[in-house]
Structure formats: C-alpha cells, structure tokens
Amino acid sequence: MSTLVIVGAGPRATGLLERIVANAPELLPVDRRLHIHLVDPHPPGAGRIWRHAQSSLLRMNSMAEDVTMFTDPSSTIEGPVRPGPSLAEWAQQIGEFEPYEPPADPGVAAELAALAPTDFPTRRAQGAYLDWVFRRTVADRPEHITVTVHRASVVSLAGPTDGPQEVRLTNTTLLADQVVLTLGHLASAPDSRHQAMADFAARHGLFHLPPAFSSDVDLSGLAPGEPVIVRGFGLAFIDLMVLLTEGRGGRFEQDGAELVYRPSGQEPVIHVGSRRGVPYRSKTAYRLQGPPAPLPRYFGTSVVDELLDRPHRLEFRRDIWPLMAKEIGFGYYHELFHAHPERTALPWADFLAAYDRLDWYSSALAQLIGSAVPEPADRLDFEALDRPLAHLEFDTAEQLQKQLRDHIADDADRRSDPAHSADLGAFLALLSLFGQLPRVVSSGRLTARSLAEELDGWWSGFFNFLASGPPAFRLRQLLALSEAGVVRFLGANIRVSADEATGSFLATSPTVPGRAVRADALIEGYLPKHTPARTDDPLLRELHRVGEIAEEVVADDTGAHRSGLVAVSPPDGRILDPTLGGAPHPRRRALGPHTNGRAYAAFARPGTDAPAFRQNDAAARAILRSLAEEACLPVPGR
C-alpha cells in the first residue's frame, strides 16, 4: 500500500484530491492500493476560510455563477476533464446531485434555495458547496483508494529523501510516501513595524490589531462610540465594517430610493484611509452585452515565448505591463464597440486594425482612441483608475467626505449598470492574463526590483483594487454608514504615528492638509503578508527552522527581493529543499498562496482554464506516477 498525506483540507486540497481521483484509473493500477490522509483542524472542503463557524453576514466577492471547483472544456490539462456544477448550478438543483445531504443550518439551506446566479453568496453557502464537492470526490474514488480525515494539526515532518516521511500530528504519527502541503492563506506574527505599534499600544493601554483575517479576530475591545483608525480600504476593511455595524445590531433600511443605516448605538466611529484613500472598485453585477472577446490576443503563449527568449532580464513596467494593458484594453473596447456602438465613431474592424499595430502608451494609440471613442468617460485610463485622489487637496474634512461619497456612489452605479459593460470586458481580459503570467514569474527572468516593486508590489495591489473588490451593495452600505457618521474618510497616503506625548494613535493625510485624527484604537485593515520566518503554521515554522524549506529570493544587480513565499518548482509544486542544494524534494510538495505560484486561486470562474486546476492536475499526475513507480521497488525501512 502507498500512503499520501495532504496537510490542509480546504479547497486547494479538495481540488488536488479530485484530480488524483480523476487520474487514478490511468496512472494507478488497481492492484496498488493508495491510502490518502487529509489533516486539518477545520472541516474538510471548506477549511478555515470558508468554514460554517463564522458570521452569516460575511459574503463572497464573486457571483454564484462565477464559482466552480471543476475542470471544463477550457481546461488545458493532461488528465481527464470531469465537469461539475458551479455553485449556482449546484444550489439550484441541490437535491439532484449525489451524494445529497441538506445543509444542517436552516439559514444556509434557505439561502441556497433562494440563491440566484448573479447573487453574491455568504461564505457559509460557499462552505456548503465545498463540503459537497469534497464528499462527491470521496464518493467517486476508485475502490483501491481510501481517504481518512484527521481533525488535527501537523507539527513536524521528517524523513530521508529515499524513504518514508514521518508526519507528526498533534494526536498521532503517520508514515507517508508522499506529502503535500495545501495550507491555504496563512497568518504571520507581526513584523517589526506592526510590533512597534503593538508595543506602543500595550504601554498605553490602547487597542491594536495587526494584519489578520477579519473573521478570526476579536473586536470586543472596541467600545461603542470610540474612534478607531483603520488603515486599509480593501476586502478586509469591508469585513470589519460589516462586523462592527450590522454585527453589532445595526440595520440597513430602504427609505425610498436611498439606503439608510439605523445604528444600534454599539458601533465605534470608524476612520478609514489607505494609500489610494478609496475603497476597492466594486464587482460588476451584470453579464456581457456583446459577444465575448477572443482572448488572449496580445499576451498569449507565443508572445510570452518571445519575451522569455530576449537576452536581457525583463522589467515589468517596460517589457510586460504594456502588453498586459493592451490585452485589458482589447477586452474593454471589444465590448464597448460590440455592445454600445452608438458611443463609438469607427467601425470595429478599422479600430482593431489600427489598435493591433500600436503600443499601449504611444501617442498614436491615444489619438486613435480619442477619435474612435468621443466621450472621455468611455475611454480606459489605468492611471486615473489607480489613483483617483491624486493631486486633490481639500480645505476641510467635510469636503473630503462629500468627494468620497460621490466617488463611491458613481462606482456603485457604474458597476450595476449594463451600459458600462465594457468594464466587465476589461475584467475578463484581466483574468485572462493569469493564463501566461505564472510562466513569466517562474521563468526567473524578471529583475529583483521588478518582482519586488512592480509585480508583488504595484501590480498585485492594482489587480486587487480593480478586480477583487466587494459587491456594489457593500459600497451602498458604506455610503449609508458615511451619511450616518459611523464611517469617516481620512484620505490618501495616510500616515499613522504613535504619539508618546498623548499616548494615542495619530492619523494624517495630505488629502486634507493640517487635519489629524486621534484615537485609542488602530486596526491594520488588510491581510497579513506571509513569511516562513514568522508564520503561524507550526509545520512551516519548524521546516524553516531546520532549513528544509526556503523563502523565494531573487537577487541581481538591481537588488534583492525576499517574497515571503515558499520556494517550489512549478508546475507540480515540489519543494525546493536547501538541504538538497536547492533541488526539488522527491517526496514533498506545496501548493497554494503560501508558495511562489502566486497566481493560483483554489477555485475559479468557469471557462477560464484556471491555472490552479492545471497545477492540481500536473501535481496529481506526478504524485501518482511516483507512487506507482515506487510500488515496484523496495523502500528502505519499509
């Protein structure tokens, strides 16, 4: 019998398990039994992030029809494609999919029954879907594969490269031929900057929350009416906003055409700001109005092949971003010209012929777009999108509040109106970039400065801002909270300092020069940046301590960059082991956001040839081949 231990049993582990089950008939002979152990203190399928035991107020930022755990005809994989329902399809026909088991929580069952394809489900509803996917995968396994779930944590991993791996759990020890770490999103101890703020708060009896997953934190230390500074305006902030308002008994009500907030009196006063000073752009709530753009066009395989063949190291801004920007622009203008031709002044064929020849940042392209798209508001401007408060200053805080309310209302209206469906065209083109972007990253051709400042820095932030925002209804709630005085906007490029003289936190922003907000509470409202040296995962921490995993490091004449990600060998995720001279470990793999794969999300939008599904398939096939080959050989110590 062969043994595989998968550490972490959330959606990434479920996706890998599905690919193992799908590929086993081809690669694992029926006379070679395989026992798979999944280890996770949280429920299998859902894992920690999507577990049922969290607030029912927290939602996904994807529509139900845009979430799947299954391969489909778009998947370019070596193994078999095995389609399955999206979250929306499963919810609409839940009783028809085996193994059928109604959700134990009546509230989740009621939500699933009422779920429309374009709804944004609760995280608990997604957890129910992931639970079903896991149970279906286990039920579909061949008879010579068995699966055991351990509700525990792994504390250590040891063993020779040519022998069994000893996986020590909190309650038992397992011997494994292969081990895969699918640990998901991980937290880390505060870095020096956040620790300094924590120490300041401890000295003065203040409230300080370092970067964390909002559903896991204790907010009871924030008193009603107390001012709290929140640094960060992305999804973590949205979760905090919900938990500190509706989560404390407040409610939103429709008053004619306006949404209003009725406070419970238990809310703090939330002062929020960030580098941009505005919330993430909301998700679109409509479908394309024209035909889908044939993607990719400017950032496909052949283009990336040419990039990687260049003799010099690649600079992201110089060599890669202009191609990506042109691809996003193609998706945007394809939809604008096809769905809203009355707002264009050229035939699409003429526009495209000229667009093909021109560079994104050329003056000729700017002239083409200016003549073909008469209304400036219909033109795609990444720089204006990226920094909407750039160069703006206000005399008073109230002027800023009005400016932000107008900005947020405009965004929520735009993302809810199909007249602006070109935004969805841009979003889909943006997603298509991840078909090739992992190749660029894993090639090692990017300079260290580009990787640190541009790809892991600007691009990651810009992508999340533009494409990973909340549903539009959350922004309307934010508007209501602003009108009620529960949320106050600080501006862009905020600076938070520890004022020893007064024993309080102080927030300032150049958006309103001279204004300062003092508070006895500070929340770092963004997700923690993971690093093996400070990880809260006991297994990764131990492997790093003994030198058996390495943080990805890129160094060249432009500098050095430590990404905080575990170095693995794409596409099958073999861990690069420093004790083996940095060679891939033959028995250990790691898949997911804690690795240098970067672009791999655990589930995906249907029909997008998801990179995570491709990596899961490659890893599953490599694991099965290794186990089948080893079954024919004597293994030392077995």
PDB file of C-alpha atoms in Angstrom, residues 274-405:
ATOM      1  CA  SER A 274      -5.234  53.963   2.702  1.00  0.00           C
ATOM      2  CA  ARG A 275      -2.652  54.719   0.030  1.00  0.00           C
ATOM      3  CA  ARG A 276      -5.391  55.381  -2.540  1.00  0.00           C
ATOM      4  CA  GLY A 277      -7.851  56.661   0.023  1.00  0.00           C
ATOM      5  CA  VAL A 278     -10.829  54.987  -1.684  1.00  0.00           C
ATOM      6  CA  PRO A 279     -12.385  51.509  -1.407  1.00  0.00           C
ATOM      7  CA  TYR A 280     -11.694  48.784  -3.937  1.00  0.00           C
ATOM      8  CA  ARG A 281     -13.749  49.062  -7.117  1.00  0.00           C
ATOM      9  CA  SER A 282     -16.920  47.058  -6.721  1.00  0.00           C
ATOM     10  CA  LYS A 283     -17.636  43.899  -8.669  1.00  0.00           C
ATOM     11  CA  THR A 284     -19.888  44.119 -11.707  1.00  0.00           C
ATOM     12  CA  ALA A 285     -23.397  42.735 -11.247  1.00  0.00           C
ATOM     13  CA  TYR A 286     -24.254  42.117 -14.916  1.00  0.00           C
ATOM     14  CA  ARG A 287     -23.190  39.949 -17.839  1.00  0.00           C
ATOM     15  CA  LEU A 288     -21.523  40.924 -21.103  1.00  0.00           C
ATOM     16  CA  GLN A 289     -23.944  42.628 -23.502  1.00  0.00           C
ATOM     17  CA  GLY A 290     -21.925  41.693 -26.598  1.00  0.00           C
ATOM     18  CA  PRO A 291     -20.035  38.581 -27.744  1.00  0.00           C
ATOM     19  CA  PRO A 292     -17.033  37.505 -25.622  1.00  0.00           C
ATOM     20  CA  ALA A 293     -13.696  38.833 -26.799  1.00  0.00           C
ATOM     21  CA  PRO A 294     -11.387  36.175 -28.283  1.00  0.00           C
ATOM     22  CA  LEU A 295      -8.734  36.179 -25.537  1.00  0.00           C
ATOM     23  CA  PRO A 296      -5.773  36.215 -25.393  1.00  0.00           C
ATOM     24  CA  ARG A 297      -4.663  38.402 -28.289  1.00  0.00           C
ATOM     25  CA  TYR A 298      -1.590  40.304 -27.092  1.00  0.00           C
ATOM     26  CA  PHE A 299      -0.434  38.255 -24.096  1.00  0.00           C
ATOM     27  CA  GLY A 300      -0.723  34.672 -25.309  1.00  0.00           C
ATOM     28  CA  THR A 301       1.738  31.788 -25.451  1.00  0.00           C
ATOM     29  CA  SER A 302       3.711  32.940 -28.477  1.00  0.00           C
ATOM     30  CA  VAL A 303       4.116  36.468 -27.109  1.00  0.00           C
ATOM     31  CA  VAL A 304       5.391  35.175 -23.777  1.00  0.00           C
ATOM     32  CA  ASP A 305       7.718  32.771 -25.613  1.00  0.00           C
ATOM     33  CA  GLU A 306       9.218  35.784 -27.383  1.00  0.00           C
ATOM     34  CA  LEU A 307       9.546  37.680 -24.117  1.00  0.00           C
ATOM     35  CA  LEU A 308      11.366  34.828 -22.425  1.00  0.00           C
ATOM     36  CA  ASP A 309      13.739  34.474 -25.393  1.00  0.00           C
ATOM     37  CA  ARG A 310      15.010  38.033 -25.034  1.00  0.00           C
ATOM     38  CA  PRO A 311      18.684  38.204 -23.996  1.00  0.00           C
ATOM     39  CA  HIS A 312      18.206  40.767 -21.238  1.00  0.00           C
ATOM     40  CA  ARG A 313      16.442  40.492 -17.879  1.00  0.00           C
ATOM     41  CA  LEU A 314      12.832  41.598 -18.036  1.00  0.00           C
ATOM     42  CA  GLU A 315      11.498  44.778 -16.476  1.00  0.00           C
ATOM     43  CA  PHE A 316       7.821  44.533 -15.629  1.00  0.00           C
ATOM     44  CA  ARG A 317       6.880  48.125 -16.483  1.00  0.00           C
ATOM     45  CA  ARG A 318       8.974  48.234 -19.647  1.00  0.00           C
ATOM     46  CA  ASP A 319       8.506  44.761 -21.129  1.00  0.00           C
ATOM     47  CA  ILE A 320       5.380  43.173 -19.668  1.00  0.00           C
ATOM     48  CA  TRP A 321       2.840  45.695 -18.395  1.00  0.00           C
ATOM     49  CA  PRO A 322       2.329  47.432 -21.798  1.00  0.00           C
ATOM     50  CA  LEU A 323       1.315  44.060 -23.301  1.00  0.00           C
ATOM     51  CA  MET A 324      -0.970  43.306 -20.369  1.00  0.00           C
ATOM     52  CA  ALA A 325      -2.505  46.776 -20.552  1.00  0.00           C
ATOM     53  CA  LYS A 326      -3.149  46.349 -24.270  1.00  0.00           C
ATOM     54  CA  GLU A 327      -4.853  42.978 -23.588  1.00  0.00           C
ATOM     55  CA  ILE A 328      -7.101  44.531 -20.942  1.00  0.00           C
ATOM     56  CA  GLY A 329      -7.826  47.414 -23.315  1.00  0.00           C
ATOM     57  CA  PHE A 330      -8.759  44.934 -26.037  1.00  0.00           C
ATOM     58  CA  GLY A 331     -11.320  43.300 -23.769  1.00  0.00           C
ATOM     59  CA  TYR A 332     -12.703  46.694 -22.794  1.00  0.00           C
ATOM     60  CA  TYR A 333     -13.019  48.147 -26.290  1.00  0.00           C
ATOM     61  CA  HIS A 334     -14.249  44.873 -27.812  1.00  0.00           C
ATOM     62  CA  GLU A 335     -17.252  45.062 -25.501  1.00  0.00           C
ATOM     63  CA  LEU A 336     -17.729  48.814 -25.962  1.00  0.00           C
ATOM     64  CA  PHE A 337     -17.727  48.603 -29.779  1.00  0.00           C
ATOM     65  CA  HIS A 338     -19.904  45.479 -29.964  1.00  0.00           C
ATOM     66  CA  ALA A 339     -22.409  46.203 -27.186  1.00  0.00           C
ATOM     67  CA  HIS A 340     -22.577  50.012 -27.362  1.00  0.00           C
ATOM     68  CA  PRO A 341     -21.677  51.007 -30.934  1.00  0.00           C
ATOM     69  CA  GLU A 342     -23.631  54.267 -30.650  1.00  0.00           C
ATOM     70  CA  ARG A 343     -20.828  55.522 -28.356  1.00  0.00           C
ATOM     71  CA  THR A 344     -18.102  54.836 -30.918  1.00  0.00           C
ATOM     72  CA  ALA A 345     -17.139  56.663 -34.114  1.00  0.00           C
ATOM     73  CA  LEU A 346     -15.311  53.985 -36.130  1.00  0.00           C
ATOM     74  CA  PRO A 347     -16.219  50.504 -37.354  1.00  0.00           C
ATOM     75  CA  TRP A 348     -14.711  47.877 -35.065  1.00  0.00           C
ATOM     76  CA  ALA A 349     -12.650  46.312 -37.863  1.00  0.00           C
ATOM     77  CA  ASP A 350     -10.985  49.644 -38.641  1.00  0.00           C
ATOM     78  CA  PHE A 351     -10.327  50.366 -34.987  1.00  0.00           C
ATOM     79  CA  LEU A 352      -8.867  46.902 -34.373  1.00  0.00           C
ATOM     80  CA  ALA A 353      -6.588  47.046 -37.434  1.00  0.00           C
ATOM     81  CA  ALA A 354      -5.027  50.242 -36.099  1.00  0.00           C
ATOM     82  CA  TYR A 355      -5.056  49.061 -32.456  1.00  0.00           C
ATOM     83  CA  ASP A 356      -3.115  45.922 -33.423  1.00  0.00           C
ATOM     84  CA  ARG A 357      -0.221  47.985 -34.782  1.00  0.00           C
ATOM     85  CA  LEU A 358       0.185  50.445 -31.920  1.00  0.00           C
ATOM     86  CA  ASP A 359       1.819  50.279 -28.499  1.00  0.00           C
ATOM     87  CA  TRP A 360      -0.401  50.949 -25.498  1.00  0.00           C
ATOM     88  CA  TYR A 361       1.419  54.076 -24.323  1.00  0.00           C
ATOM     89  CA  SER A 362       2.057  55.538 -27.786  1.00  0.00           C
ATOM     90  CA  SER A 363       0.665  58.932 -28.717  1.00  0.00           C
ATOM     91  CA  ALA A 364      -0.744  57.352 -31.882  1.00  0.00           C
ATOM     92  CA  LEU A 365      -2.899  54.978 -29.827  1.00  0.00           C
ATOM     93  CA  ALA A 366      -4.117  57.841 -27.670  1.00  0.00           C
ATOM     94  CA  GLN A 367      -5.114  59.695 -30.846  1.00  0.00           C
ATOM     95  CA  LEU A 368      -6.859  56.606 -32.220  1.00  0.00           C
ATOM     96  CA  ILE A 369      -8.906  56.126 -29.055  1.00  0.00           C
ATOM     97  CA  GLY A 370      -9.664  59.832 -28.873  1.00  0.00           C
ATOM     98  CA  SER A 371     -11.099  59.827 -32.371  1.00  0.00           C
ATOM     99  CA  ALA A 372     -12.894  56.477 -32.095  1.00  0.00           C
ATOM    100  CA  VAL A 373     -14.413  56.996 -28.626  1.00  0.00           C
ATOM    101  CA  PRO A 374     -15.826  60.567 -28.497  1.00  0.00           C
ATOM    102  CA  GLU A 375     -16.794  60.609 -24.813  1.00  0.00           C
ATOM    103  CA  PRO A 376     -13.748  60.789 -22.462  1.00  0.00           C
ATOM    104  CA  ALA A 377     -15.692  58.893 -19.783  1.00  0.00           C
ATOM    105  CA  ASP A 378     -15.829  55.898 -22.162  1.00  0.00           C
ATOM    106  CA  ARG A 379     -12.031  55.726 -22.545  1.00  0.00           C
ATOM    107  CA  LEU A 380      -9.918  53.372 -20.464  1.00  0.00           C
ATOM    108  CA  ASP A 381      -7.378  55.217 -18.309  1.00  0.00           C
ATOM    109  CA  PHE A 382      -5.436  52.968 -15.922  1.00  0.00           C
ATOM    110  CA  GLU A 383      -3.612  55.820 -14.213  1.00  0.00           C
ATOM    111  CA  ALA A 384      -6.818  57.685 -13.384  1.00  0.00           C
ATOM    112  CA  LEU A 385      -8.381  54.458 -12.133  1.00  0.00           C
ATOM    113  CA  ASP A 386      -5.373  53.666  -9.991  1.00  0.00           C
ATOM    114  CA  ARG A 387      -5.113  56.958  -8.094  1.00  0.00           C
ATOM    115  CA  PRO A 388      -8.490  58.749  -8.064  1.00  0.00           C
ATOM    116  CA  LEU A 389      -7.415  61.175  -5.309  1.00  0.00           C
ATOM    117  CA  ALA A 390      -4.027  62.023  -6.829  1.00  0.00           C
ATOM    118  CA  HIS A 391      -3.279  65.770  -6.737  1.00  0.00           C
ATOM    119  CA  LEU A 392      -6.515  66.523  -4.873  1.00  0.00           C
ATOM    120  CA  GLU A 393      -6.462  68.573  -1.676  1.00  0.00           C
ATOM    121  CA  PHE A 394      -9.392  69.723   0.442  1.00  0.00           C
ATOM    122  CA  ASP A 395      -9.671  72.535   2.945  1.00  0.00           C
ATOM    123  CA  THR A 396     -11.942  70.626   5.299  1.00  0.00           C
ATOM    124  CA  ALA A 397     -12.721  67.063   6.253  1.00  0.00           C
ATOM    125  CA  GLU A 398     -16.340  67.595   5.213  1.00  0.00           C
ATOM    126  CA  GLN A 399     -15.298  68.406   1.656  1.00  0.00           C
ATOM    127  CA  LEU A 400     -13.432  65.104   1.550  1.00  0.00           C
ATOM    128  CA  GLN A 401     -16.464  63.222   2.880  1.00  0.00           C
ATOM    129  CA  LYS A 402     -18.610  64.615   0.049  1.00  0.00           C
ATOM    130  CA  GLN A 403     -15.964  63.855  -2.578  1.00  0.00           C
ATOM    131  CA  LEU A 404     -15.664  60.247  -1.396  1.00  0.00           C
ATOM    132  CA  ARG A 405     -19.424  59.749  -1.211  1.00  0.00           C
TER     133      ARG A 405
END
